[in-house]
């Protein structure tokens, strides 16, 4: 009987204790909820007043430090103050674009801009929610500690646990916001990277016949990967604009046109959080790299092939290791409908002549070959592949237009102080970018410092293009990130000097 009474009392005591702690938990949650609702109401009122401001950027510049910290970004301690201010300006611009759309603004341009800012705005709202909960919990913690009640120790412990959980949510948010601030595809180039066709120039360099043979292998690899549509699963069209071959089957010089014709690339404007950094798990990195490549058109897929490709191997007719080189240039193609606008006839010198070499009755008998020279730049293209002078002229015009457009683009980049950094190089065909070492069965890209084993397997189907491209896009984003950090830090220092004055 005594044991039964003891067990009954123990069970009753446990139920009382459980009800007590459950009640404490509910009180804590209700207190936090009430604080959060109050702060959210205050935030909504502040946002309404803010959106009605006449100048978004001016309001940011004139805010006091305490007002600026109401958004909770100061909790993201791994982001510099300048970066936080840049994020605030993006959030403010997002709200302003929404207002302009509601007032009947241009849905095309504003909608595109809104898509680039929506993700960052969502992150800011999430940080603001966490910030409101942190403030509420800190106030509740101060009140509970001030009470000095022995029974409040458990509640203090629960509050601190809640604060730790909220702080744990901030780190991944901070990383996502940093990546969203610098999209993987440069916004200035994103549309061209995803929609433009490509013209690929291949030219054998030092190494004689061995260089020509390797040029033919690279050309075959590019053709193979292009026929599979990069990695998109849809075939791209390939047109050989010109090709000069040797008696051994090598290629001295060739130009290819790769066209999607609606069959590859596309999607959004490259603002997805594709991250191919080394911190990712292999399967996650492969998945995100695949998503990136599926967004790219022919030019975006092949653009980082520009440069000198060096091969080290023993020729068939020799027993010594030989080093040869092939220069590759990848240019964005100009649509045929825009060629005449890009190249006015007043800037062109067009010569027609008889074709040379083997090829049948039309060789040396009809003036089917065409040479077009762009007078201002001296860029020239010679075409004799077709029997028709009209077709050769059309191909030569496309090739000259692509080369002139590429030159103008490079000049524009050089004029800007934030041209691509030395880590990536300028995409110039004179820059060594990759080495194919056959004795060691290894391909090494010297820009991203990534090596692949199995030269022939990667080269024969051109799959090395899709393997290296994500790493190179990641490097280009890292360069832009460093440049932006430097720019923001400089602007922050200038702002501090201005306020002191």
XYZ file of C-alpha atoms in Angstrom:
501
model
C 0.000 0.000 0.000
C 2.816 2.354 0.903
C 4.545 1.749 -2.451
C 1.289 2.359 -4.333
C 0.753 5.666 -2.526
C 4.392 6.635 -3.205
C 4.044 5.869 -6.921
C 0.784 7.797 -7.118
C 2.357 10.816 -5.441
C 5.368 10.614 -7.763
C 3.141 10.474 -10.851
C 1.125 13.439 -9.597
C 4.307 15.413 -8.940
C 5.562 14.667 -12.481
C 2.268 15.860 -13.968
C 2.441 19.064 -11.963
C 6.058 19.665 -13.041
C 5.192 18.915 -16.670
C 2.245 21.291 -16.581
C 4.439 23.936 -14.941
C 7.157 23.769 -17.646
C 4.560 23.515 -20.424
C 2.932 26.629 -19.051
C 6.320 28.357 -18.869
C 7.007 27.444 -22.491
C 3.656 28.766 -23.612
C 4.180 31.967 -21.678
C 7.599 32.411 -23.328
C 6.217 31.749 -26.802
C 3.247 34.055 -26.245
C 5.526 36.802 -24.940
C 7.812 36.498 -27.969
C 4.814 36.444 -30.321
C 3.370 39.593 -28.772
C 6.718 41.406 -29.087
C 7.151 40.291 -32.688
C 3.641 41.387 -33.667
C 4.246 44.767 -32.084
C 7.565 45.228 -33.885
C 6.117 44.023 -37.202
C 3.364 46.615 -36.926
C 5.962 49.292 -36.285
C 8.026 48.017 -39.239
C 5.019 48.122 -41.585
C 4.279 51.703 -40.621
C 7.933 52.631 -41.156
C 7.968 50.935 -44.575
C 4.847 52.798 -45.705
C 6.438 56.114 -44.788
C 9.679 55.068 -46.421
C 8.093 54.038 -49.721
C 6.415 57.407 -49.980
C 9.738 59.188 -49.788
C 10.614 61.189 -52.893
C 14.205 60.002 -53.155
C 15.124 56.488 -52.086
C 18.893 56.836 -52.214
C 18.859 60.238 -50.496
C 16.836 58.831 -47.615
C 19.435 56.099 -47.123
C 22.322 58.549 -47.135
C 20.615 60.825 -44.570
C 19.538 58.095 -42.142
C 21.071 57.975 -38.689
C 23.005 54.857 -37.656
C 20.233 53.686 -35.320
C 17.607 54.044 -38.046
C 19.732 52.113 -40.523
C 20.126 49.252 -38.056
C 16.365 48.760 -37.793
C 16.609 46.297 -40.697
C 18.806 43.928 -38.666
C 21.622 43.720 -41.218
C 24.103 44.678 -38.519
C 23.582 41.144 -37.163
C 25.417 39.811 -40.253
C 28.862 40.483 -38.861
C 30.729 38.765 -41.723
C 29.405 41.380 -44.181
C 31.276 44.669 -44.258
C 29.419 47.896 -43.499
C 29.791 48.972 -47.123
C 28.287 45.677 -48.302
C 25.385 46.072 -45.890
C 24.716 49.540 -47.261
C 24.741 48.177 -50.810
C 22.181 45.542 -49.787
C 20.024 48.250 -48.214
C 20.077 50.228 -51.443
C 19.018 47.110 -53.407
C 16.119 46.507 -51.005
C 15.070 50.132 -51.266
C 15.261 49.994 -55.057
C 13.112 46.822 -55.022
C 10.422 48.645 -53.073
C 10.662 51.636 -55.400
C 10.320 49.446 -58.517
C 7.235 47.820 -57.003
C 5.740 51.266 -56.423
C 6.508 52.322 -60.001
C 4.854 49.166 -61.349
C 1.753 49.826 -59.277
C 1.677 53.350 -60.667
C 1.674 52.045 -64.245
C 5.387 52.006 -65.098
C 6.898 50.075 -68.023
C 6.364 46.398 -67.118
C 9.115 45.129 -69.445
C 12.113 47.067 -68.131
C 10.841 47.331 -64.551
C 9.869 43.651 -64.512
C 13.350 42.621 -65.596
C 14.930 44.829 -62.929
C 12.522 43.503 -60.314
C 13.580 39.923 -61.086
C 17.186 40.851 -60.269
C 16.190 42.384 -56.914
C 13.411 40.065 -55.719
C 15.718 37.467 -54.200
C 17.712 40.004 -52.200
C 14.509 41.629 -50.959
C 13.231 38.271 -49.702
C 16.475 37.713 -47.781
C 16.237 41.185 -46.241
C 12.687 40.483 -45.066
C 13.826 37.217 -43.501
C 16.658 38.998 -41.677
C 14.178 41.630 -40.464
C 11.924 38.887 -39.046
C 14.844 37.286 -37.204
C 15.937 40.711 -35.972
C 12.449 41.384 -34.549
C 12.497 38.053 -32.714
C 15.992 38.728 -31.358
C 14.943 42.141 -30.008
C 11.867 40.626 -28.373
C 13.837 37.831 -26.771
C 16.539 40.201 -25.525
C 13.920 42.450 -23.917
C 12.229 39.423 -22.369
C 15.586 38.182 -21.115
C 16.333 41.502 -19.436
C 12.923 41.538 -17.740
C 13.302 37.943 -16.573
C 16.829 38.495 -15.218
C 15.716 41.662 -13.432
C 12.975 39.781 -11.584
C 15.595 37.828 -9.604
C 13.144 34.965 -9.138
C 14.647 31.505 -8.615
C 11.928 29.960 -10.792
C 12.962 32.204 -13.729
C 16.270 30.361 -14.287
C 14.628 27.771 -16.524
C 12.980 30.459 -18.618
C 16.297 32.327 -18.933
C 17.892 29.126 -20.200
C 15.096 28.645 -22.764
C 15.401 32.235 -23.986
C 19.143 31.855 -24.498
C 18.561 28.627 -26.437
C 16.086 30.456 -28.673
C 18.635 33.220 -29.289
C 21.297 30.685 -30.271
C 18.911 29.054 -32.743
C 18.165 32.430 -34.345
C 21.875 33.271 -34.589
C 22.479 29.918 -36.313
C 20.001 30.951 -39.029
C 21.932 34.126 -39.827
C 25.137 32.551 -41.175
C 23.578 30.733 -44.173
C 21.433 33.804 -44.845
C 24.534 35.972 -44.921
C 26.210 33.665 -47.438
C 23.154 33.627 -49.684
C 22.895 37.420 -49.595
C 26.558 37.768 -50.519
C 26.097 35.455 -53.502
C 22.907 37.203 -54.545
C 24.738 40.528 -54.444
C 27.150 39.218 -57.105
C 25.292 36.895 -59.546
C 27.334 34.223 -61.267
C 26.671 35.707 -64.701
C 27.710 39.321 -65.068
C 24.483 41.347 -65.493
C 26.192 43.404 -68.218
C 26.862 40.255 -70.268
C 24.122 37.849 -69.137
C 21.795 38.316 -72.093
C 24.631 37.904 -74.604
C 25.983 34.838 -72.793
C 22.604 33.109 -72.882
C 21.309 34.101 -76.300
C 24.229 34.844 -78.655
C 25.577 32.376 -81.175
C 29.341 31.881 -81.428
C 32.063 32.173 -84.039
C 35.120 30.067 -83.159
C 38.459 30.821 -84.807
C 41.088 28.053 -84.597
C 44.647 28.620 -85.765
C 47.679 26.321 -85.535
C 50.672 27.984 -83.874
C 54.180 26.795 -83.106
C 54.807 23.121 -83.721
C 54.401 22.638 -87.468
C 52.425 19.570 -88.537
C 51.903 18.477 -84.922
C 50.188 21.810 -84.137
C 47.963 21.403 -87.202
C 46.990 17.883 -86.153
C 46.126 19.053 -82.672
C 44.081 21.937 -84.127
C 42.030 19.367 -86.056
C 41.439 17.404 -82.831
C 40.272 20.493 -80.954
C 38.011 21.406 -83.854
C 36.499 17.894 -83.880
C 35.939 18.081 -80.113
C 34.154 21.442 -80.413
C 31.968 20.071 -83.210
C 31.071 17.020 -81.105
C 30.063 18.967 -77.995
C 28.184 21.562 -80.076
C 26.116 18.855 -81.761
C 24.934 17.823 -78.304
C 23.909 21.429 -77.552
C 26.564 21.968 -74.887
C 24.869 20.113 -72.047
C 21.319 21.175 -72.805
C 20.441 18.043 -74.744
C 19.394 19.994 -77.870
C 21.645 19.986 -80.887
C 23.232 23.230 -82.028
C 23.834 23.919 -85.701
C 27.448 23.997 -86.897
C 28.638 25.722 -90.042
C 32.247 25.630 -91.214
C 32.873 29.143 -92.489
C 36.416 28.398 -93.637
C 38.969 25.647 -93.184
C 42.533 25.331 -94.475
C 43.851 21.770 -94.159
C 47.272 20.131 -94.572
C 48.137 17.008 -96.543
C 48.314 15.022 -93.277
C 44.762 15.937 -92.326
C 45.683 18.726 -89.940
C 44.092 22.175 -89.804
C 46.111 25.315 -90.370
C 43.222 27.695 -89.808
C 39.462 27.299 -89.451
C 36.388 29.308 -88.491
C 33.195 27.693 -87.167
C 29.766 29.212 -86.583
C 27.748 27.573 -83.789
C 24.081 28.526 -83.740
C 21.386 27.532 -81.253
C 18.498 28.611 -83.510
C 16.220 28.361 -80.490
C 17.596 24.957 -79.503
C 19.808 25.789 -76.546
C 20.427 28.246 -73.768
C 17.768 30.561 -72.432
C 16.089 30.797 -69.077
C 16.268 33.633 -66.612
C 18.969 36.269 -66.567
C 21.605 34.293 -64.687
C 20.755 35.414 -61.162
C 20.303 31.926 -59.745
C 22.607 31.005 -56.913
C 24.755 28.623 -58.931
C 27.747 27.954 -56.721
C 30.498 25.626 -57.868
C 32.916 26.396 -55.068
C 35.105 23.712 -53.550
C 33.083 23.771 -50.309
C 30.149 22.028 -51.994
C 29.624 18.286 -51.927
C 30.614 16.725 -55.298
C 27.043 15.801 -56.232
C 25.746 19.281 -55.309
C 28.527 20.991 -57.261
C 27.787 18.851 -60.332
C 24.080 19.662 -60.110
C 24.585 23.423 -59.828
C 27.187 23.399 -62.611
C 24.717 21.541 -64.825
C 22.044 24.147 -64.157
C 24.453 26.931 -65.073
C 25.512 25.308 -68.345
C 21.904 24.721 -69.357
C 21.317 28.474 -69.189
C 24.122 29.291 -71.613
C 23.906 29.752 -75.351
C 26.759 28.862 -77.733
C 28.807 31.983 -76.981
C 28.431 31.672 -73.215
C 29.315 27.986 -73.358
C 32.478 28.388 -75.434
C 33.697 31.858 -74.406
C 36.406 30.672 -72.001
C 38.023 28.544 -74.717
C 39.692 31.724 -76.025
C 43.457 31.622 -75.638
C 46.454 29.415 -76.396
C 45.979 25.659 -75.948
C 49.331 23.935 -75.500
C 49.867 20.235 -76.208
C 52.778 18.094 -75.032
C 53.150 14.679 -76.676
C 55.469 12.496 -78.757
C 54.641 12.675 -82.488
C 54.022 9.427 -84.378
C 57.134 9.878 -86.528
C 59.443 10.894 -83.650
C 60.565 9.651 -80.245
C 61.015 13.002 -78.502
C 58.452 14.968 -76.529
C 57.276 17.973 -78.529
C 55.378 21.049 -77.388
C 52.929 22.635 -79.836
C 50.294 25.326 -79.553
C 46.912 26.194 -81.031
C 45.266 29.620 -80.707
C 41.496 29.754 -80.217
C 39.299 32.827 -80.366
C 35.585 32.752 -79.432
C 33.488 35.680 -80.629
C 29.789 36.498 -80.184
C 28.093 36.173 -83.557
C 26.152 39.049 -85.059
C 22.707 38.041 -86.427
C 22.566 38.266 -90.212
C 19.775 40.830 -89.979
C 22.082 43.155 -88.005
C 25.281 42.749 -90.040
C 24.497 45.621 -92.406
C 23.856 47.960 -89.468
C 27.054 46.888 -87.679
C 29.185 47.246 -90.828
C 28.192 50.132 -93.093
C 29.383 49.632 -96.673
C 31.333 52.903 -96.441
C 33.663 51.195 -93.922
C 34.295 48.109 -96.059
C 36.630 47.226 -98.888
C 35.358 44.220 -100.852
C 37.618 42.380 -103.316
C 36.608 39.446 -105.489
C 39.073 37.040 -107.040
C 39.485 33.545 -108.354
C 39.652 30.736 -105.800
C 42.882 28.781 -105.446
C 43.738 25.185 -104.630
C 41.976 21.918 -105.423
C 38.228 21.977 -105.863
C 37.039 21.397 -109.400
C 36.178 23.482 -112.430
C 35.249 26.662 -110.539
C 38.810 26.993 -109.139
C 40.908 29.472 -111.110
C 38.054 29.982 -113.610
C 35.415 32.056 -111.784
C 35.771 34.971 -109.398
C 33.977 33.248 -106.507
C 36.464 34.052 -103.709
C 35.773 37.171 -101.600
C 38.005 39.202 -99.314
C 36.386 41.828 -97.080
C 38.437 44.353 -95.132
C 37.062 46.615 -92.420
C 38.934 49.836 -93.136
C 38.836 51.514 -89.674
C 40.246 48.465 -87.850
C 42.075 46.595 -90.622
C 40.211 43.381 -89.772
C 39.985 41.100 -92.813
C 38.213 37.866 -93.769
C 38.868 35.773 -96.880
C 36.339 33.184 -98.040
C 36.461 30.700 -100.945
C 34.689 27.656 -99.515
C 31.539 28.021 -101.606
C 31.184 27.935 -105.377
C 28.921 30.983 -105.196
C 30.439 34.440 -104.758
C 27.251 35.538 -103.001
C 27.542 32.782 -100.356
C 31.235 33.477 -99.798
C 30.464 37.176 -99.384
C 27.744 36.431 -96.832
C 30.101 34.218 -94.785
C 32.918 36.769 -94.941
C 30.562 39.546 -93.796
C 29.459 37.488 -90.785
C 33.042 36.697 -89.856
C 34.204 40.320 -90.155
C 31.165 41.536 -88.200
C 31.907 39.115 -85.348
C 35.571 40.122 -85.201
C 34.816 43.850 -85.289
C 32.153 43.478 -82.603
C 34.597 41.539 -80.409
C 37.271 44.206 -80.861
C 34.867 47.003 -79.950
C 33.760 45.068 -76.887
C 37.347 44.595 -75.709
C 38.070 48.288 -76.224
C 34.986 49.219 -74.197
C 36.119 46.938 -71.369
C 39.587 48.457 -71.373
C 38.146 51.957 -71.159
C 36.308 51.022 -67.980
C 38.405 50.894 -64.833
C 36.684 47.706 -63.704
C 37.676 45.627 -66.724
C 38.196 41.943 -66.044
C 40.994 41.284 -63.628
C 44.337 39.673 -64.348
C 43.219 36.409 -62.743
C 40.878 35.709 -65.633
C 42.961 37.405 -68.292
C 41.396 39.196 -71.183
C 40.315 36.167 -73.204
C 43.015 37.045 -75.686
C 44.133 34.317 -78.071
C 47.781 35.046 -77.204
C 47.268 34.068 -73.558
C 48.123 30.484 -72.529
C 45.045 29.005 -70.909
C 45.361 25.217 -71.011
C 47.911 22.417 -71.341
C 47.182 18.927 -72.680
C 49.933 16.663 -71.343
C 49.638 13.283 -73.082
C 52.549 11.495 -71.293
C 50.933 12.274 -67.926
C 47.408 11.858 -69.360
C 46.349 15.174 -67.832
C 44.586 18.401 -68.915
C 45.284 21.481 -66.779
C 43.522 24.817 -67.012
C 45.985 27.449 -65.807
C 43.311 30.003 -64.909
C 41.216 27.980 -62.449
C 44.067 25.577 -61.524
C 41.875 22.529 -62.185
C 43.287 19.331 -63.709
C 41.503 16.393 -65.334
C 42.856 12.894 -65.927
C 42.253 11.181 -69.260
C 43.226 13.572 -72.059
C 41.766 11.620 -74.963
C 38.442 10.902 -73.310
C 37.855 14.608 -72.536
C 39.201 15.862 -75.872
C 37.471 13.507 -78.298
C 33.947 14.671 -77.456
C 34.815 18.205 -76.285
C 33.422 17.525 -72.803
C 36.353 19.396 -71.218
C 34.573 22.644 -72.249
C 31.636 21.949 -69.950
C 33.908 20.709 -67.168
C 36.093 23.821 -66.956
C 33.471 26.495 -67.736
C 31.671 26.485 -64.310
C 34.982 26.918 -62.466
C 35.934 29.831 -64.725
C 32.565 31.527 -64.252
C 33.030 31.144 -60.489
C 36.469 32.770 -60.745
C 35.065 35.643 -62.765
C 32.429 36.217 -60.068
C 35.111 36.136 -57.367
C 36.966 38.853 -59.283
C 33.836 40.998 -59.464
C 33.203 40.377 -55.768
C 36.692 41.578 -54.833
C 36.336 44.603 -57.105
C 32.957 45.482 -55.580
C 34.272 45.120 -52.036
C 37.116 47.474 -52.875
C 34.740 49.932 -54.521
C 32.323 49.852 -51.579
C 35.122 50.280 -49.053
C 36.463 53.289 -50.967
C 33.003 54.836 -51.193
C 32.472 54.230 -47.472
C 35.720 56.010 -46.638
C 34.774 58.931 -48.880
C 31.370 59.151 -47.195
C 32.955 59.268 -43.744
C 35.279 62.071 -44.846
C 32.361 64.000 -46.308
C 30.345 63.722 -43.084
C 33.299 64.842 -40.973
C 33.573 67.986 -43.084
